PDB file of C-alpha atoms in Angstrom:
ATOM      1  CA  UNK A   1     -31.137   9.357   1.574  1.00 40.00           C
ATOM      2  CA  UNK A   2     -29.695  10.758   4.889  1.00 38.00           C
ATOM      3  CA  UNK A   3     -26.694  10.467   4.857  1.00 41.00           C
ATOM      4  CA  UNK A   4     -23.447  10.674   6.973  1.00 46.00           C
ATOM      5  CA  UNK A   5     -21.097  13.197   6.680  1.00 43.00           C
ATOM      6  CA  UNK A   6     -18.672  14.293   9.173  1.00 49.00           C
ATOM      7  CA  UNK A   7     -18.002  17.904   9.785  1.00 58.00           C
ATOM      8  CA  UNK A   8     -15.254  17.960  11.517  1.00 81.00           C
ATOM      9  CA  UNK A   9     -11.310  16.484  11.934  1.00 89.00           C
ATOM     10  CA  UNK A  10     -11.779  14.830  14.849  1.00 92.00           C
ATOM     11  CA  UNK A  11     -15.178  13.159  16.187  1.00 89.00           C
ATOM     12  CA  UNK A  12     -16.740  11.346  18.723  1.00 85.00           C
ATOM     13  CA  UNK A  13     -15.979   9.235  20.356  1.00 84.00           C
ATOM     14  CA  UNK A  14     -18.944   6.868  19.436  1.00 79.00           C
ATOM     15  CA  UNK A  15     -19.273   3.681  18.997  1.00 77.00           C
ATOM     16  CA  UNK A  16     -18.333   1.082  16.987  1.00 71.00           C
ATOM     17  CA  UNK A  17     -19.646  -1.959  16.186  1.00 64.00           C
ATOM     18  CA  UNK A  18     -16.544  -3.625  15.145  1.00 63.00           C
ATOM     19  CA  UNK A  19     -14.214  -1.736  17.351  1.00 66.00           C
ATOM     20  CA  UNK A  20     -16.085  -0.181  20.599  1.00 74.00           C
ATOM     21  CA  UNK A  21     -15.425   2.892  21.843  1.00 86.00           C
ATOM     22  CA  UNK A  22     -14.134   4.871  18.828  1.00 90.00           C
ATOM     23  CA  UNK A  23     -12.492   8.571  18.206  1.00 94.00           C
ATOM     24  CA  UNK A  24     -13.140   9.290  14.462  1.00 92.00           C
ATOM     25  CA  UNK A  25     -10.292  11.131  12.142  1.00 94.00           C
ATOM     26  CA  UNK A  26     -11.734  12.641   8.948  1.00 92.00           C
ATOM     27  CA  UNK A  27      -8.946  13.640   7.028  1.00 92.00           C
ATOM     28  CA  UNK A  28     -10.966  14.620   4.217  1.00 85.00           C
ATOM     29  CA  UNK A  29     -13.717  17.616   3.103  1.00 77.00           C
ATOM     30  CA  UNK A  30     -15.944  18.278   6.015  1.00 73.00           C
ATOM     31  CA  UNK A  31     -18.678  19.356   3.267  1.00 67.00           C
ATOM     32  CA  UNK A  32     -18.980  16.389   0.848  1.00 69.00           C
ATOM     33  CA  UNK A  33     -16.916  13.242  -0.053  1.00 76.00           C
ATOM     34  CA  UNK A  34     -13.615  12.013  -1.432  1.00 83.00           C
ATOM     35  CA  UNK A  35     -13.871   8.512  -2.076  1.00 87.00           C
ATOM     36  CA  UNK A  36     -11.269   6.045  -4.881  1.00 90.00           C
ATOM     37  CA  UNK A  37     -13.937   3.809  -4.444  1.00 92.00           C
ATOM     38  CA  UNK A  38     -17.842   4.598  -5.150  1.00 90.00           C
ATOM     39  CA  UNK A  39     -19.787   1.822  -3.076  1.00 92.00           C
ATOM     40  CA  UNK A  40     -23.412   1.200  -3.628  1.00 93.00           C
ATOM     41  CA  UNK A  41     -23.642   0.799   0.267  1.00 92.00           C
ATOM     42  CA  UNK A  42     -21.765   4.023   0.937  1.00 87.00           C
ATOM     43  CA  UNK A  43     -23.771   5.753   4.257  1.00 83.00           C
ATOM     44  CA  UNK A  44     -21.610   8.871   2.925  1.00 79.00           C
ATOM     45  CA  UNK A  45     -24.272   8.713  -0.304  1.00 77.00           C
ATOM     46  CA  UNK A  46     -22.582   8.739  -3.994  1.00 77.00           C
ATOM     47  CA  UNK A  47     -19.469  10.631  -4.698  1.00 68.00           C
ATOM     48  CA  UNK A  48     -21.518  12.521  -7.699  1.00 77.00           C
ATOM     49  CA  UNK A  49     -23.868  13.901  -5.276  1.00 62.00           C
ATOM     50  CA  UNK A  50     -21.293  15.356  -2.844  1.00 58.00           C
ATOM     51  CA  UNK A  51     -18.415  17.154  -4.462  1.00 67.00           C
ATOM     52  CA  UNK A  52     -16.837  19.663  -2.510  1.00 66.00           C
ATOM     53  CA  UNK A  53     -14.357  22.371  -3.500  1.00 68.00           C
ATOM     54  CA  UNK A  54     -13.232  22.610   0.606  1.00 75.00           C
ATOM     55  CA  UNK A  55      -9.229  21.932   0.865  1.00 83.00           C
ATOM     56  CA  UNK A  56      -8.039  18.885   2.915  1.00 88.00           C
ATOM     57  CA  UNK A  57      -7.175  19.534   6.437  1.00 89.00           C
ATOM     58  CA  UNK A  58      -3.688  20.096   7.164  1.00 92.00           C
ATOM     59  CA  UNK A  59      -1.260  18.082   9.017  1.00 95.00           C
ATOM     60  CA  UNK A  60      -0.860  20.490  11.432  1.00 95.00           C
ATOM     61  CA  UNK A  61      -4.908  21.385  11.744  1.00 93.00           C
ATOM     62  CA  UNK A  62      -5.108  18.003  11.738  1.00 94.00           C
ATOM     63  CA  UNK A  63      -2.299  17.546  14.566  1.00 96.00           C
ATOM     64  CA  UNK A  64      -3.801  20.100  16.708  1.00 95.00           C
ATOM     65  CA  UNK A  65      -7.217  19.040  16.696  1.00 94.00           C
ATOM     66  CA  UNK A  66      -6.786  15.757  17.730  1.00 96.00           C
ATOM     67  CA  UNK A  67      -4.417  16.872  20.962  1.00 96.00           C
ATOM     68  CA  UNK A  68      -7.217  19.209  21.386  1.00 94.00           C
ATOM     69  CA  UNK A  69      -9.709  16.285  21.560  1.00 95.00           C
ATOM     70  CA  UNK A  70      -7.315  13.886  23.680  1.00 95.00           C
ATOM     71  CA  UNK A  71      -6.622  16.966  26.807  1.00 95.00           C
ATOM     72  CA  UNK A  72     -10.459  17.296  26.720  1.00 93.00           C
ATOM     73  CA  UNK A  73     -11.078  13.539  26.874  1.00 93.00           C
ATOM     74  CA  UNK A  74      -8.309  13.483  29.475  1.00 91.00           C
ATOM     75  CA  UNK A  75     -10.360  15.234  31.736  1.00 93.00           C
ATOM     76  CA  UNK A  76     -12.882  13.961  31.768  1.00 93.00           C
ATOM     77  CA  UNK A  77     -11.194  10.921  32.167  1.00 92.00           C
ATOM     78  CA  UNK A  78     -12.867   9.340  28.903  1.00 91.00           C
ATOM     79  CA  UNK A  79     -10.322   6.824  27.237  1.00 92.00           C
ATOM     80  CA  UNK A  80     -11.516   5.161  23.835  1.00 94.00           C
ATOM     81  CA  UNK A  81     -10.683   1.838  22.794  1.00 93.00           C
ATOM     82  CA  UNK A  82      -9.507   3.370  19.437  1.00 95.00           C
ATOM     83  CA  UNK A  83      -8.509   6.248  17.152  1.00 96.00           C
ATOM     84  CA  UNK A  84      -9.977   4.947  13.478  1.00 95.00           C
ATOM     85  CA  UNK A  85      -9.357   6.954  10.808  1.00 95.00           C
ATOM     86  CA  UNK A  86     -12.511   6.954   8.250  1.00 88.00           C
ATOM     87  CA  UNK A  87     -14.847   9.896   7.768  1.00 77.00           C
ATOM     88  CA  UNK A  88     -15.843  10.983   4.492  1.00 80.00           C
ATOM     89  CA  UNK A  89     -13.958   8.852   2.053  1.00 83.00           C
ATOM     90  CA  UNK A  90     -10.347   6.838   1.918  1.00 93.00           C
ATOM     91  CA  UNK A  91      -8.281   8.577   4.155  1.00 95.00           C
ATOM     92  CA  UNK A  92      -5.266   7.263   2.653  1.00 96.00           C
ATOM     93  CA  UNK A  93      -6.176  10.013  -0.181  1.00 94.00           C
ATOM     94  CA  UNK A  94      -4.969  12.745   1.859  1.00 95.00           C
ATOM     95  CA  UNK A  95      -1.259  13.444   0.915  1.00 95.00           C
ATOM     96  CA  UNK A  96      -0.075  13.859   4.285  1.00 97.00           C
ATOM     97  CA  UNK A  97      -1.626  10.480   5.494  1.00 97.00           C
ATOM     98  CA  UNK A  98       2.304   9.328   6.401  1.00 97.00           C
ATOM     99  CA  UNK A  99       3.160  12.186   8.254  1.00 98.00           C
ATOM    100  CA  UNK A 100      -0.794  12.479   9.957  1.00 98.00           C
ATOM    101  CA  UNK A 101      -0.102   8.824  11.443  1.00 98.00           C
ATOM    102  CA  UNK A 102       3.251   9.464  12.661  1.00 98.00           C
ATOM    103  CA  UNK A 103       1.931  12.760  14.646  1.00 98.00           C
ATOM    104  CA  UNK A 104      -0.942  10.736  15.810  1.00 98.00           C
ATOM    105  CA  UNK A 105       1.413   7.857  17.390  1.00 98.00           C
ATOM    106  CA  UNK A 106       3.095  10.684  18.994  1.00 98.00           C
ATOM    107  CA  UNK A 107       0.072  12.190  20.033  1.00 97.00           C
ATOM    108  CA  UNK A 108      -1.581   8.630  21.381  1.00 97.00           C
ATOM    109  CA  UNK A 109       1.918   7.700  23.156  1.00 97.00           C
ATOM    110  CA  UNK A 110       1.640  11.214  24.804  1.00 96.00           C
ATOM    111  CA  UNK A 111      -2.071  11.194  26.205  1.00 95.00           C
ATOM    112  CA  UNK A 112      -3.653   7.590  26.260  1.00 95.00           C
ATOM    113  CA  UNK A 113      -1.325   5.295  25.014  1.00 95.00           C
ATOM    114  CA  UNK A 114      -3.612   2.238  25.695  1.00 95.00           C
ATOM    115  CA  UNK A 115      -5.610   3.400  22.965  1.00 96.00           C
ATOM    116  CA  UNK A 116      -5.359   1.644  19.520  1.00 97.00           C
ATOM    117  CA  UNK A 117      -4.647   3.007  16.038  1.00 97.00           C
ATOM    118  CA  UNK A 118      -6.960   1.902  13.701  1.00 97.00           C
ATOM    119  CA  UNK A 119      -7.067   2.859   9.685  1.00 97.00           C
ATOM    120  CA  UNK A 120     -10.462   1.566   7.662  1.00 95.00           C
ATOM    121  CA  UNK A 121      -9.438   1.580   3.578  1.00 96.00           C
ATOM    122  CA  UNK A 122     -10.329   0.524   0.517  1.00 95.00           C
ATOM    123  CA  UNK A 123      -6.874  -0.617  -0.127  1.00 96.00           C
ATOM    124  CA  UNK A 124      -6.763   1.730  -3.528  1.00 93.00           C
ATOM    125  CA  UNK A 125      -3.951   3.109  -2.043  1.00 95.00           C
ATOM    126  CA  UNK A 126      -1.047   0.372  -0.665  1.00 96.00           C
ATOM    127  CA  UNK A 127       1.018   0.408  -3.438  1.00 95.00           C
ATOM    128  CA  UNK A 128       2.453   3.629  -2.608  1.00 96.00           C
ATOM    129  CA  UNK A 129       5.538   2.687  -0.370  1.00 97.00           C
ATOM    130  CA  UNK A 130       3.948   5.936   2.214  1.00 97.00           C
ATOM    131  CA  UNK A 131       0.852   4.717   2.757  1.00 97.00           C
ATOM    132  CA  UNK A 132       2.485   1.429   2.767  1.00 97.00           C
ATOM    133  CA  UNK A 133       4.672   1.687   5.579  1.00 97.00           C
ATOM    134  CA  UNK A 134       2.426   4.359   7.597  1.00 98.00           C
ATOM    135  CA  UNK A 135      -0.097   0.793   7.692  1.00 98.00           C
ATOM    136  CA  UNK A 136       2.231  -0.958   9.262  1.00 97.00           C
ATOM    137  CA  UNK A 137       2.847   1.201  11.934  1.00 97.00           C
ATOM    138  CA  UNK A 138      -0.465   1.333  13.038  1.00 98.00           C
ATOM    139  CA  UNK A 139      -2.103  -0.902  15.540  1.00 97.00           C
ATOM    140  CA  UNK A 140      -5.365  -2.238  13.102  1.00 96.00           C
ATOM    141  CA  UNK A 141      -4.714  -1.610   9.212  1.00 97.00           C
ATOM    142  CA  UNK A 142      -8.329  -2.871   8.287  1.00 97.00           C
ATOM    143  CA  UNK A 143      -7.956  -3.566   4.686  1.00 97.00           C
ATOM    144  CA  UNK A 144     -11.113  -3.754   2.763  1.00 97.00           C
ATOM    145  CA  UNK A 145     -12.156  -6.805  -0.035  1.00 98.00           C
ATOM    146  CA  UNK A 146     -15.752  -7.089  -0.797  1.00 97.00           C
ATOM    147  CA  UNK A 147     -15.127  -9.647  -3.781  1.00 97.00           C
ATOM    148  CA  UNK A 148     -12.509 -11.759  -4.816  1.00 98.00           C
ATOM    149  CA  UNK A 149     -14.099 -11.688  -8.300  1.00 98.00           C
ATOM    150  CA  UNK A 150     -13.137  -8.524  -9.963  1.00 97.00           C
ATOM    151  CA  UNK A 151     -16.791  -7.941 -11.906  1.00 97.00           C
ATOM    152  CA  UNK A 152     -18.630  -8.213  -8.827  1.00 97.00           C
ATOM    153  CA  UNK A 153     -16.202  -6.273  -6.851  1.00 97.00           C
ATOM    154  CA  UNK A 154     -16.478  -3.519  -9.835  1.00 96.00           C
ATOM    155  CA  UNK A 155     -20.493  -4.076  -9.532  1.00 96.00           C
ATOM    156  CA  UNK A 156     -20.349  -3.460  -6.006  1.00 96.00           C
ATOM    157  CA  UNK A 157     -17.583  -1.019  -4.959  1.00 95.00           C
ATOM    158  CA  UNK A 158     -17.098   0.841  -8.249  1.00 95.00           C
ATOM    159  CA  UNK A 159     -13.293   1.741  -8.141  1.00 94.00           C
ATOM    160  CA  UNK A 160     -12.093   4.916  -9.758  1.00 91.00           C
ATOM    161  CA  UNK A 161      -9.425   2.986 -11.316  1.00 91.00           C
ATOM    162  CA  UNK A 162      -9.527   1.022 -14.402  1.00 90.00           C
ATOM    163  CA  UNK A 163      -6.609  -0.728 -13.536  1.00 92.00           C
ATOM    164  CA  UNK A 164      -8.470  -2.275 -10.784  1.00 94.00           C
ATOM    165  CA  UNK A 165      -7.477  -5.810  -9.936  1.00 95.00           C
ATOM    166  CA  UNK A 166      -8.085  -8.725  -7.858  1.00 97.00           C
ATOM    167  CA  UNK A 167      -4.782 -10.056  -8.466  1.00 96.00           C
ATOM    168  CA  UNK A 168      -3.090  -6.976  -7.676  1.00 95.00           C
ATOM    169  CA  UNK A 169      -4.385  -6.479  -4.918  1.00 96.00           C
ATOM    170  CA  UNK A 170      -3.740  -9.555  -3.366  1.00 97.00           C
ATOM    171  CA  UNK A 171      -0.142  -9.239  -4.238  1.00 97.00           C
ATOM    172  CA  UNK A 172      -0.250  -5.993  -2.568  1.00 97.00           C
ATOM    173  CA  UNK A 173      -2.075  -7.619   1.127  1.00 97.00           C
ATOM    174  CA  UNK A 174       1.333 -10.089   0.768  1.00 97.00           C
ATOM    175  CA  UNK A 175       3.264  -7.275   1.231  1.00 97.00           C
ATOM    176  CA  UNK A 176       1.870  -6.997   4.402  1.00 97.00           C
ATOM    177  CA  UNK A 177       3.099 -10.709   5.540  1.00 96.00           C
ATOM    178  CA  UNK A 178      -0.157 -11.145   7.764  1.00 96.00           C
ATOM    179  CA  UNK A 179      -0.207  -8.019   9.606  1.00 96.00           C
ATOM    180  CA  UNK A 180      -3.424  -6.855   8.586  1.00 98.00           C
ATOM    181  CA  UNK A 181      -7.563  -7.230   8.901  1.00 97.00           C
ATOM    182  CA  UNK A 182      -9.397  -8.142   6.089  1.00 98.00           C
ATOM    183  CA  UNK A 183     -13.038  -6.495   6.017  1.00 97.00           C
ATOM    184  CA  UNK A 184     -15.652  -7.312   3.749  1.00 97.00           C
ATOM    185  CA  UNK A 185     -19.370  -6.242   3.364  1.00 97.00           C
ATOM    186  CA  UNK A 186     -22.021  -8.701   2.552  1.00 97.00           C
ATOM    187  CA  UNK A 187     -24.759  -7.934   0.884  1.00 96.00           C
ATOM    188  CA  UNK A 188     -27.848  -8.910  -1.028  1.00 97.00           C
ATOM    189  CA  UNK A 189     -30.831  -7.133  -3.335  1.00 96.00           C
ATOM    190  CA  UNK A 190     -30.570  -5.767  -6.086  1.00 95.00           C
ATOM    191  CA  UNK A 191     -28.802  -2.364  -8.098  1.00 94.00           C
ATOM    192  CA  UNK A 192     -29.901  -1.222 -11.542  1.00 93.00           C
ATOM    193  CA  UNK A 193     -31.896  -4.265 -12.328  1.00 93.00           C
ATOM    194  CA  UNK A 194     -28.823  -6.600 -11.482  1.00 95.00           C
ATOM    195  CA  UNK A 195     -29.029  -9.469  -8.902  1.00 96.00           C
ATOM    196  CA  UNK A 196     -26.493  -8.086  -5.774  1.00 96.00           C
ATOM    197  CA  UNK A 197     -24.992 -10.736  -3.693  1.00 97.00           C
ATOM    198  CA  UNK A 198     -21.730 -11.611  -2.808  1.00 97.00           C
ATOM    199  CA  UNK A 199     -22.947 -14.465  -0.435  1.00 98.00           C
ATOM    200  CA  UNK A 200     -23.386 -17.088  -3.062  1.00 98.00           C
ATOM    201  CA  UNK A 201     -20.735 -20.223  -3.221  1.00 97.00           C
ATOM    202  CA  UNK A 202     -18.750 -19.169  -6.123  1.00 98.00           C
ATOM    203  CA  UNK A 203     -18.526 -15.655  -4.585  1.00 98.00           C
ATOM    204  CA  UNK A 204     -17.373 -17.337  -1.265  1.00 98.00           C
ATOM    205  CA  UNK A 205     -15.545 -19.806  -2.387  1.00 98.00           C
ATOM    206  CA  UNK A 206     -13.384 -17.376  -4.134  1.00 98.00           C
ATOM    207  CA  UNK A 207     -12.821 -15.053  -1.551  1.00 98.00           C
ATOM    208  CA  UNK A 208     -12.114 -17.792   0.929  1.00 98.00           C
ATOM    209  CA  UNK A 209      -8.781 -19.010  -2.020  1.00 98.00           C
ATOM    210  CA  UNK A 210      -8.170 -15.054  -1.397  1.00 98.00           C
ATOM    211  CA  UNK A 211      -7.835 -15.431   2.322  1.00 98.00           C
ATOM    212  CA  UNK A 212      -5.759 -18.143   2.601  1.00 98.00           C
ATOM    213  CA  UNK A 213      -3.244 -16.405  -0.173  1.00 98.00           C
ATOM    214  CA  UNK A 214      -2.888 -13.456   2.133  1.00 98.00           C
ATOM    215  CA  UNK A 215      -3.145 -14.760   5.276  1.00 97.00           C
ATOM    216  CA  UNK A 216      -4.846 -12.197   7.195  1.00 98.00           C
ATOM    217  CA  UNK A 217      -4.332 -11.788  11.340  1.00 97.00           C
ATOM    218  CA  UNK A 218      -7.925 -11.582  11.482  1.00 97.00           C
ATOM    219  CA  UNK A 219     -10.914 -10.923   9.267  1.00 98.00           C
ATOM    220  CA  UNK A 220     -14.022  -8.163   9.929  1.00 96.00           C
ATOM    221  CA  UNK A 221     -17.124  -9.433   8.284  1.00 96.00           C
ATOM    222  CA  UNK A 222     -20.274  -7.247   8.670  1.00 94.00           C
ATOM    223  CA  UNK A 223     -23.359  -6.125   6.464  1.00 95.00           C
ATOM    224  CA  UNK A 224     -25.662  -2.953   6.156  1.00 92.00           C
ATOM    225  CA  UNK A 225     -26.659  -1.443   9.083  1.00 86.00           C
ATOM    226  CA  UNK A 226     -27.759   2.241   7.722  1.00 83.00           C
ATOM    227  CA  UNK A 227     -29.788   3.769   4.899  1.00 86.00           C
ATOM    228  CA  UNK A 228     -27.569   2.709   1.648  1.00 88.00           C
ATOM    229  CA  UNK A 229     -27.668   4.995  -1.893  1.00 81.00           C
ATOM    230  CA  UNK A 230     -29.205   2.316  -3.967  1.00 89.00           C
ATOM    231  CA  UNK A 231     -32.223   1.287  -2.744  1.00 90.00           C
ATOM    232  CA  UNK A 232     -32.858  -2.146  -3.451  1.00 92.00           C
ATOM    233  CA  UNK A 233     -29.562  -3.839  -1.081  1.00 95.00           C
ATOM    234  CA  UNK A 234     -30.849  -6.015   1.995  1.00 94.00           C
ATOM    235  CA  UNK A 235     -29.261  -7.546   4.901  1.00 95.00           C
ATOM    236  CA  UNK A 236     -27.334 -10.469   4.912  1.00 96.00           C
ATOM    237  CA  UNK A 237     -29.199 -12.354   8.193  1.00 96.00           C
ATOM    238  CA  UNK A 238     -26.515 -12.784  11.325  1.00 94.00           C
ATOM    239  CA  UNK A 239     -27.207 -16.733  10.496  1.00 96.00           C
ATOM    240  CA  UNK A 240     -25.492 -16.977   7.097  1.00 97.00           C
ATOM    241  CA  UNK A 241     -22.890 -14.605   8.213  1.00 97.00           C
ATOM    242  CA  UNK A 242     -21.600 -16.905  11.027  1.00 96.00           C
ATOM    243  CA  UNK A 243     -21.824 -19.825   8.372  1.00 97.00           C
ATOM    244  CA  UNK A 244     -19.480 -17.382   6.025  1.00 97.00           C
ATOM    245  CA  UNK A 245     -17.009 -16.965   9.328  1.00 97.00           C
ATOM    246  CA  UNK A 246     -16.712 -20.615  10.171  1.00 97.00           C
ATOM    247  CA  UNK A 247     -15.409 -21.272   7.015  1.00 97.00           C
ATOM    248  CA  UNK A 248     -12.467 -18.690   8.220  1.00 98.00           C
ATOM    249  CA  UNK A 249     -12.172 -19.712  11.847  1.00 97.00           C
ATOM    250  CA  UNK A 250     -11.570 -23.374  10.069  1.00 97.00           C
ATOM    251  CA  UNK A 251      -8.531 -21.926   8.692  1.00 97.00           C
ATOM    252  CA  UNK A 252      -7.379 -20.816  12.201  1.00 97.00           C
ATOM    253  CA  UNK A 253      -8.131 -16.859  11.253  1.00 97.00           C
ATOM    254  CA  UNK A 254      -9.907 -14.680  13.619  1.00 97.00           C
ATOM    255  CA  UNK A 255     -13.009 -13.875  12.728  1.00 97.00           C
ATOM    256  CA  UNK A 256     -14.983 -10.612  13.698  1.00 94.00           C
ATOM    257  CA  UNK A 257     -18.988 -10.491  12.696  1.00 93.00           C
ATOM    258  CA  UNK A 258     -21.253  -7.678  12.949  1.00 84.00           C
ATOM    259  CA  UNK A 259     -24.442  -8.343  12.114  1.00 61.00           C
TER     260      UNK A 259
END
């Protein structure tokens, strides 16, 4: 497949379809992937297929490329409607992810400080306090859930961790008393001779009881747009995904859908 790796900290901007005008932070291998999660959609490919032995930027690369970036973009008077942290993997992974944010606040309140903070995560990673509170300091925590039943959400996502759990980790989007986005990906087709699709009733029905547990601010619901690692996953047409998000806007949730 071609896929899409970032080879570099700090890149872009470009543009979202969730968030518009976007500067990408890749906190992680510039050559290959680090990922807690394995998705079946990845556009980054499998994690087998792009191991890296590169070291993790530092905080201070890290720090200094992006005020590179914003001074360039500052004169050129080119202001993005976000900073979102994603490249090649979870970027709560890094070890420095705390301290990265904080500089980055800094760094946003310094240049453009219209500009919003966005992080997009698996959520692997919230139940360490650091990442934790770094979250909540940022403007868009974007919190992913692709299934609120744990052996599709397995099927689909394939976390590193056996521990892996549904219940935990809507315990752990409490902690978060509302303040955050809940994204999912919906998808249909087929992986390894198993039925994909995490549109059905039971599978919506489920992760609706999961919304109104945690209460989300707002929720992102999108599906495929690029080349995916298995083969056989389809679309989920724009129709049935605003049928899935008036089911949330009847709870009084913002919903977000990218078709």
């Amino acid at each position: 497949m071609s896929t899409i790796l970032f080879h570099e900290i700090v890149f872009g901007p470009i543009h979202s379809r969730r968030l518009g005008t976007s500067l990408g932070m890749n906190l992680l291998p510039y050559d290959g992937k680090l990922c807690s999660f394995d998705c079946i959609y990845c556009e980054c490919g499998y994690n087998k297929d792009f191991k890296t032995k590169t070291k993790l930027p530092s905080r201070e690369n890290v720090k200094a490329a992006l005020e590179d970036k914003l001074i360039r973009l500052k004169e050129e008077n080119i202001i993005p409607d976000v900073i979102t942290f994603a490249g090649n993997g979870e970027p709560t992974m890094h070890p420095q992810f705390s301290e990265i944010i904080d500089d980055t606040i800094e760094l946003r309140d310094k240049y453009i400080p219209q500009t919003k903070i966005s992080v997009l995560s698996n959520a692997m990673h919230i139940s360490n306090q650091k990442v934790f509170e770094a979250l909540k300091k940022v403007d868009n925590n974007i919190l992913k859930l692709d299934s609120a039943i744990l052996e599709t959400a397995k099927f689909i996502d394939r976390p590193n961790a056996p521990s892996y759990s549904i219940e935990k980790q809507i315990e752990l989007f409490k902690r978060f008393e509302g303040n955050f986005i809940m994204q999912t990906m919906f998808l249909r087709g087929s992986h390894e001779g198993r039925v994909v699709d995490n549109t059905t009733e039971e599978e919506v029905s489920a992760w609706i009881e999961a919304i109104k547990a945690t209460k989300p601010r707002e929720v992102m619901i999108y599906t495929i747009d690029r080349e995916t690692p298995s083969k056989m996953l389809e679309k989920v047409p724009a129709e049935d995904l605003r049928k899935i998000g008036k089911k949330v806007e009847d709870l009084g949730i913002k919903v977000n859908i990218a078709g």
